[in-house]
Tab-separated table of C-alpha atoms in Angstrom:
chain	number	residue	atom	x	y	z
A	277	GLY	CA	52.531	-47.806	-39.919
A	278	ALA	CA	51.579	-44.689	-41.813
A	279	VAL	CA	51.329	-41.580	-39.661
A	280	VAL	CA	49.963	-38.105	-40.234
A	281	SER	CA	51.288	-35.246	-38.138
A	282	GLN	CA	50.079	-31.694	-37.608
A	283	HIS	CA	51.789	-28.569	-36.401
A	284	PRO	CA	51.127	-26.726	-34.219
A	285	SER	CA	48.999	-28.784	-31.854
A	286	ARG	CA	47.428	-25.657	-30.443
A	287	VAL	CA	47.595	-21.969	-31.277
A	288	ILE	CA	46.128	-18.838	-29.758
A	289	CYS	CA	45.985	-15.701	-31.843
A	290	LYS	CA	44.449	-12.275	-31.858
A	291	SER	CA	41.441	-11.449	-33.979
A	292	GLY	CA	42.442	-10.258	-37.445
A	293	THR	CA	45.680	-12.218	-37.671
A	294	SER	CA	46.391	-15.176	-39.925
A	295	VAL	CA	47.344	-18.628	-38.745
A	296	LYS	CA	49.018	-21.413	-40.695
A	297	ILE	CA	48.510	-25.085	-39.847
A	298	GLU	CA	50.706	-27.797	-41.353
A	299	CYS	CA	49.723	-31.363	-42.148
A	300	ARG	CA	52.431	-33.869	-43.007
A	301	SER	CA	52.317	-37.474	-44.121
A	302	LEU	CA	55.195	-39.389	-42.579
A	303	ASP	CA	56.761	-42.296	-44.446
A	304	PHE	CA	54.272	-42.103	-47.306
A	305	GLN	CA	53.262	-39.754	-50.057
A	306	ALA	CA	49.802	-38.276	-50.304
A	307	THR	CA	48.622	-36.650	-53.505
A	308	THR	CA	45.371	-35.872	-51.745
A	309	MET	CA	44.812	-34.683	-48.214
A	310	PHE	CA	41.631	-33.548	-46.510
A	311	TRP	CA	40.886	-30.801	-44.013
A	312	TYR	CA	38.103	-31.076	-41.459
A	313	ARG	CA	36.798	-28.782	-38.773
A	314	GLN	CA	35.231	-29.912	-35.515
A	315	PHE	CA	33.390	-27.714	-33.040
A	316	PRO	CA	33.027	-28.806	-29.401
A	317	LYS	CA	30.817	-31.860	-28.945
A	318	LYS	CA	30.118	-31.964	-32.663
A	319	SER	CA	31.123	-34.208	-35.517
A	320	LEU	CA	33.828	-33.619	-38.082
A	321	MET	CA	32.846	-31.541	-41.091
A	322	LEU	CA	34.842	-31.730	-44.294
A	323	MET	CA	36.125	-28.331	-45.351
A	324	ALA	CA	38.183	-29.060	-48.417
A	325	THR	CA	40.195	-31.531	-50.429
A	326	SER	CA	43.832	-30.578	-50.843
A	327	ASN	CA	45.336	-31.671	-54.169
A	328	GLU	CA	49.079	-31.785	-54.714
A	329	GLY	CA	50.084	-29.452	-57.503
A	330	SER	CA	46.618	-28.058	-58.138
A	331	LYS	CA	43.881	-26.020	-56.508
A	332	ALA	CA	42.023	-27.269	-53.506
A	333	THR	CA	38.373	-28.251	-53.797
A	334	TYR	CA	36.178	-26.610	-51.189
A	335	GLU	CA	32.928	-27.896	-49.745
A	336	GLN	CA	29.808	-25.828	-50.059
A	337	GLY	CA	29.742	-22.969	-47.599
A	338	VAL	CA	33.501	-22.915	-46.988
A	339	GLU	CA	35.135	-19.650	-48.061
A	340	LYS	CA	38.191	-20.375	-50.159
A	341	ASP	CA	39.618	-16.890	-49.603
A	342	LYS	CA	39.308	-17.349	-45.844
A	343	PHE	CA	40.790	-20.814	-45.661
A	344	LEU	CA	43.778	-20.927	-47.979
A	345	ILE	CA	45.104	-24.375	-48.780
A	346	ASN	CA	48.454	-25.123	-50.333
A	347	HIS	CA	49.686	-28.616	-51.188
A	348	ALA	CA	53.145	-27.921	-52.517
A	349	SER	CA	54.672	-31.342	-51.998
A	350	LEU	CA	53.585	-34.962	-51.728
A	351	THR	CA	53.980	-34.909	-47.957
A	352	LEU	CA	52.787	-31.453	-46.912
A	353	SER	CA	49.531	-29.555	-47.028
A	354	THR	CA	48.997	-26.252	-45.243
A	355	LEU	CA	45.794	-24.548	-44.167
A	356	THR	CA	45.964	-20.826	-43.532
A	357	VAL	CA	43.100	-19.206	-41.686
A	358	THR	CA	43.196	-15.609	-42.850
A	359	SER	CA	41.951	-12.685	-40.766
A	360	ALA	CA	40.842	-15.066	-38.058
A	361	HIS	CA	37.897	-14.182	-35.852
A	362	PRO	CA	36.559	-15.788	-32.670
A	363	GLU	CA	34.005	-17.796	-34.652
A	364	ASP	CA	36.907	-19.519	-36.422
A	365	SER	CA	37.995	-21.026	-33.113
A	366	SER	CA	37.758	-24.768	-33.609
A	367	PHE	CA	39.640	-28.053	-33.818
A	368	TYR	CA	41.159	-28.457	-37.284
A	369	ILE	CA	42.071	-31.973	-38.368
A	370	CYS	CA	43.679	-33.223	-41.555
A	371	SER	CA	43.724	-36.680	-43.065
A	372	ALA	CA	45.564	-38.556	-45.752
A	373	GLY	CA	45.620	-42.117	-46.870
A	374	LEU	CA	47.092	-44.771	-49.045
A	375	ALA	CA	44.947	-45.555	-52.083
A	376	GLY	CA	42.094	-47.892	-51.266
A	377	GLY	CA	42.762	-47.800	-47.542
A	378	PRO	CA	41.189	-46.055	-44.588
A	379	PRO	CA	42.116	-42.399	-44.200
A	380	ILE	CA	44.585	-41.666	-41.438
A	381	PHE	CA	43.936	-38.615	-39.343
A	382	GLY	CA	46.370	-36.227	-37.794
A	383	PRO	CA	46.247	-35.336	-34.098
A	384	GLY	CA	44.427	-32.076	-34.750
A	385	THR	CA	45.187	-28.407	-34.128
A	386	ARG	CA	43.237	-26.440	-31.547
A	387	LEU	CA	42.796	-22.848	-32.743
A	388	THR	CA	41.633	-20.203	-30.306
A	389	VAL	CA	41.030	-16.699	-31.627
A	390	LEU	CA	40.788	-14.002	-28.991
B	233	GLY	CA	20.346	-43.954	-23.587
B	234	GLU	CA	19.920	-41.597	-26.528
B	235	SER	CA	19.274	-37.915	-26.905
B	236	VAL	CA	18.568	-35.799	-29.923
B	237	GLY	CA	19.150	-32.236	-30.919
B	238	LEU	CA	22.298	-30.576	-29.658
B	239	HIS	CA	23.595	-33.472	-27.576
B	240	LEU	CA	25.567	-36.485	-28.720
B	241	PRO	CA	23.969	-39.863	-28.008
B	242	THR	CA	25.509	-41.550	-25.010
B	243	LEU	CA	26.057	-45.138	-24.003
B	244	SER	CA	27.144	-46.154	-20.516
B	245	VAL	CA	28.259	-49.709	-19.801
B	246	GLN	CA	30.025	-51.666	-17.105
B	247	GLU	CA	33.507	-52.992	-17.662
B	248	GLY	CA	33.313	-56.427	-19.221
B	249	ASP	CA	29.943	-55.884	-20.874
B	250	ASN	CA	29.514	-55.885	-24.628
B	251	SER	CA	28.748	-52.526	-26.277
B	252	ILE	CA	26.749	-51.870	-29.409
B	253	ILE	CA	26.951	-48.485	-31.090
B	254	ASN	CA	24.602	-47.725	-33.936
B	255	CYS	CA	24.771	-45.435	-36.910
B	256	ALA	CA	22.334	-44.559	-39.684
B	257	TYR	CA	23.844	-43.326	-42.914
B	258	SER	CA	22.133	-41.351	-45.623
B	259	ASN	CA	23.850	-42.033	-48.922
B	260	SER	CA	22.694	-45.298	-50.477
B	261	ALA	CA	25.543	-45.021	-52.990
B	262	SER	CA	28.246	-45.216	-50.314
B	263	ASP	CA	30.439	-48.261	-50.783
B	264	TYR	CA	32.903	-47.923	-47.948
B	265	PHE	CA	32.281	-47.417	-44.252
B	266	ILE	CA	34.626	-46.839	-41.359
B	267	TRP	CA	34.396	-46.643	-37.580
B	268	TYR	CA	36.678	-44.237	-35.759
B	269	LYS	CA	37.384	-43.713	-32.075
B	270	GLN	CA	38.165	-40.215	-30.867
B	271	GLU	CA	39.551	-39.447	-27.449
B	272	SER	CA	39.327	-35.968	-26.010
B	273	GLY	CA	41.629	-33.510	-27.743
B	274	LYS	CA	42.900	-36.051	-30.258
B	275	GLY	CA	42.321	-36.937	-33.867
B	276	PRO	CA	40.104	-39.866	-34.905
B	277	GLN	CA	41.713	-43.292	-34.649
B	278	PHE	CA	40.802	-46.046	-37.124
B	279	ILE	CA	39.008	-49.030	-35.619
B	280	ILE	CA	37.548	-51.109	-38.436
B	281	ASP	CA	36.163	-50.714	-41.935
B	282	ILE	CA	33.780	-52.564	-44.206
B	283	ARG	CA	32.944	-52.413	-47.881
B	284	SER	CA	29.432	-52.541	-49.239
B	285	ASN	CA	29.839	-56.048	-50.660
B	286	MET	CA	30.058	-57.397	-47.117
B	287	ASP	CA	27.580	-57.403	-44.234
B	288	LYS	CA	29.909	-58.329	-41.406
B	289	ARG	CA	33.556	-57.947	-40.560
B	290	GLN	CA	35.408	-58.859	-37.416
B	291	GLY	CA	38.525	-57.509	-35.823
B	292	GLN	CA	40.099	-57.880	-32.436
B	293	ARG	CA	37.227	-57.448	-29.951
B	294	VAL	CA	35.256	-55.466	-32.523
B	295	THR	CA	32.666	-56.416	-35.127
B	296	VAL	CA	31.034	-54.170	-37.694
B	297	LEU	CA	27.655	-55.041	-39.175
B	298	LEU	CA	26.280	-53.406	-42.290
B	299	ASN	CA	22.612	-53.484	-43.309
B	300	LYS	CA	22.327	-51.774	-46.662
B	301	THR	CA	18.583	-52.314	-46.867
B	302	VAL	CA	17.934	-49.926	-44.010
B	303	LYS	CA	21.212	-48.021	-44.309
B	304	HIS	CA	22.376	-48.989	-40.867
B	305	LEU	CA	25.817	-49.661	-39.480
B	306	SER	CA	26.727	-50.950	-36.041
B	307	LEU	CA	29.892	-51.436	-34.055
B	308	GLN	CA	30.044	-54.151	-31.445
B	309	ILE	CA	32.787	-54.071	-28.833
B	310	ALA	CA	33.271	-57.235	-26.824
B	311	ALA	CA	34.355	-57.161	-23.185
B	312	THR	CA	34.404	-53.379	-23.063
B	313	GLN	CA	37.228	-51.847	-21.052
B	314	PRO	CA	37.627	-48.414	-19.418
B	315	GLY	CA	40.176	-47.581	-22.113
B	316	ASP	CA	37.407	-47.907	-24.683
B	317	SER	CA	35.729	-44.790	-23.289
B	318	ALA	CA	35.682	-42.236	-26.109
B	319	VAL	CA	33.474	-40.802	-28.825
B	320	TYR	CA	32.803	-43.200	-31.673
B	321	PHE	CA	32.035	-41.994	-35.183
B	322	CYS	CA	30.875	-43.858	-38.225
B	323	ALA	CA	31.916	-42.445	-41.581
B	324	GLU	CA	30.951	-43.141	-45.187
B	325	ASN	CA	32.726	-42.282	-48.405
B	326	GLY	CA	29.694	-41.637	-50.583
B	327	ASN	CA	30.984	-43.914	-53.337
B	328	ALA	CA	33.798	-41.481	-54.012
B	329	GLY	CA	36.098	-44.403	-54.744
B	330	GLY	CA	39.495	-44.205	-56.394
B	331	THR	CA	41.836	-41.783	-54.688
B	332	SER	CA	38.966	-40.164	-52.814
B	333	TYR	CA	38.502	-42.804	-50.151
B	334	GLY	CA	39.485	-40.007	-47.813
B	335	LYS	CA	36.498	-37.809	-48.557
B	336	LEU	CA	34.279	-38.851	-45.711
B	337	THR	CA	30.927	-37.868	-44.285
B	338	PHE	CA	30.820	-38.440	-40.548
B	339	GLY	CA	27.893	-39.434	-38.376
B	340	GLN	CA	27.062	-37.399	-35.302
B	341	GLY	CA	29.012	-39.636	-32.938
B	342	THR	CA	28.216	-41.572	-29.754
B	343	ILE	CA	29.859	-41.023	-26.380
B	344	LEU	CA	30.806	-44.360	-24.823
B	345	THR	CA	31.515	-44.374	-21.095
B	346	VAL	CA	32.808	-47.556	-19.499
B	347	HIS	CA	32.513	-47.784	-15.728
B	348	PRO	CA	35.030	-49.943	-13.821
């Protein structure tokens, strides 16, 4: 079946550094991918829609200059957290899906900013 | 039992019992609904989905019921097993349709604990 992978699975960084998270669709192409953020014991919150070959669409309240999204190919979207701070520590999850079907989620990336 | 505010609702059952997890959604225009299971430290795993032109759909050991009149969705798990212990989320697509089936709004989630 269709699988979505993420890399890295967990990352620890110092405050002020930037971190890149990759989301890949395996065995299928995804013109659209989605990035979510999940704080402990909370639900998933959509951050942005990643569009292949065009700009990402951000949800209200999400800073586009802070969370850079690049969708350069039909199987890869990247989320870069720029100048990360402790409040950016969270579980970042991407999803993709075949048209008309349920979105498939990646395994998530645990970001810890010290 | 249930709790409000900062805590996720919880449901504790004995192995072999049937479980019912409820969800209220807000967007009356939503036409696609999904239940996901999330284990600790992992991404959500698809369980079952239903479109707004249906009120019931069955899978293996799971049934989803949709009541559009009161905007309510439920997930029934038959013969619950310890491996079913996880957080369960309902999600709606807000009638995004087309290629945006992936743009989901998630419910707050319910913690299911199954005791052997």
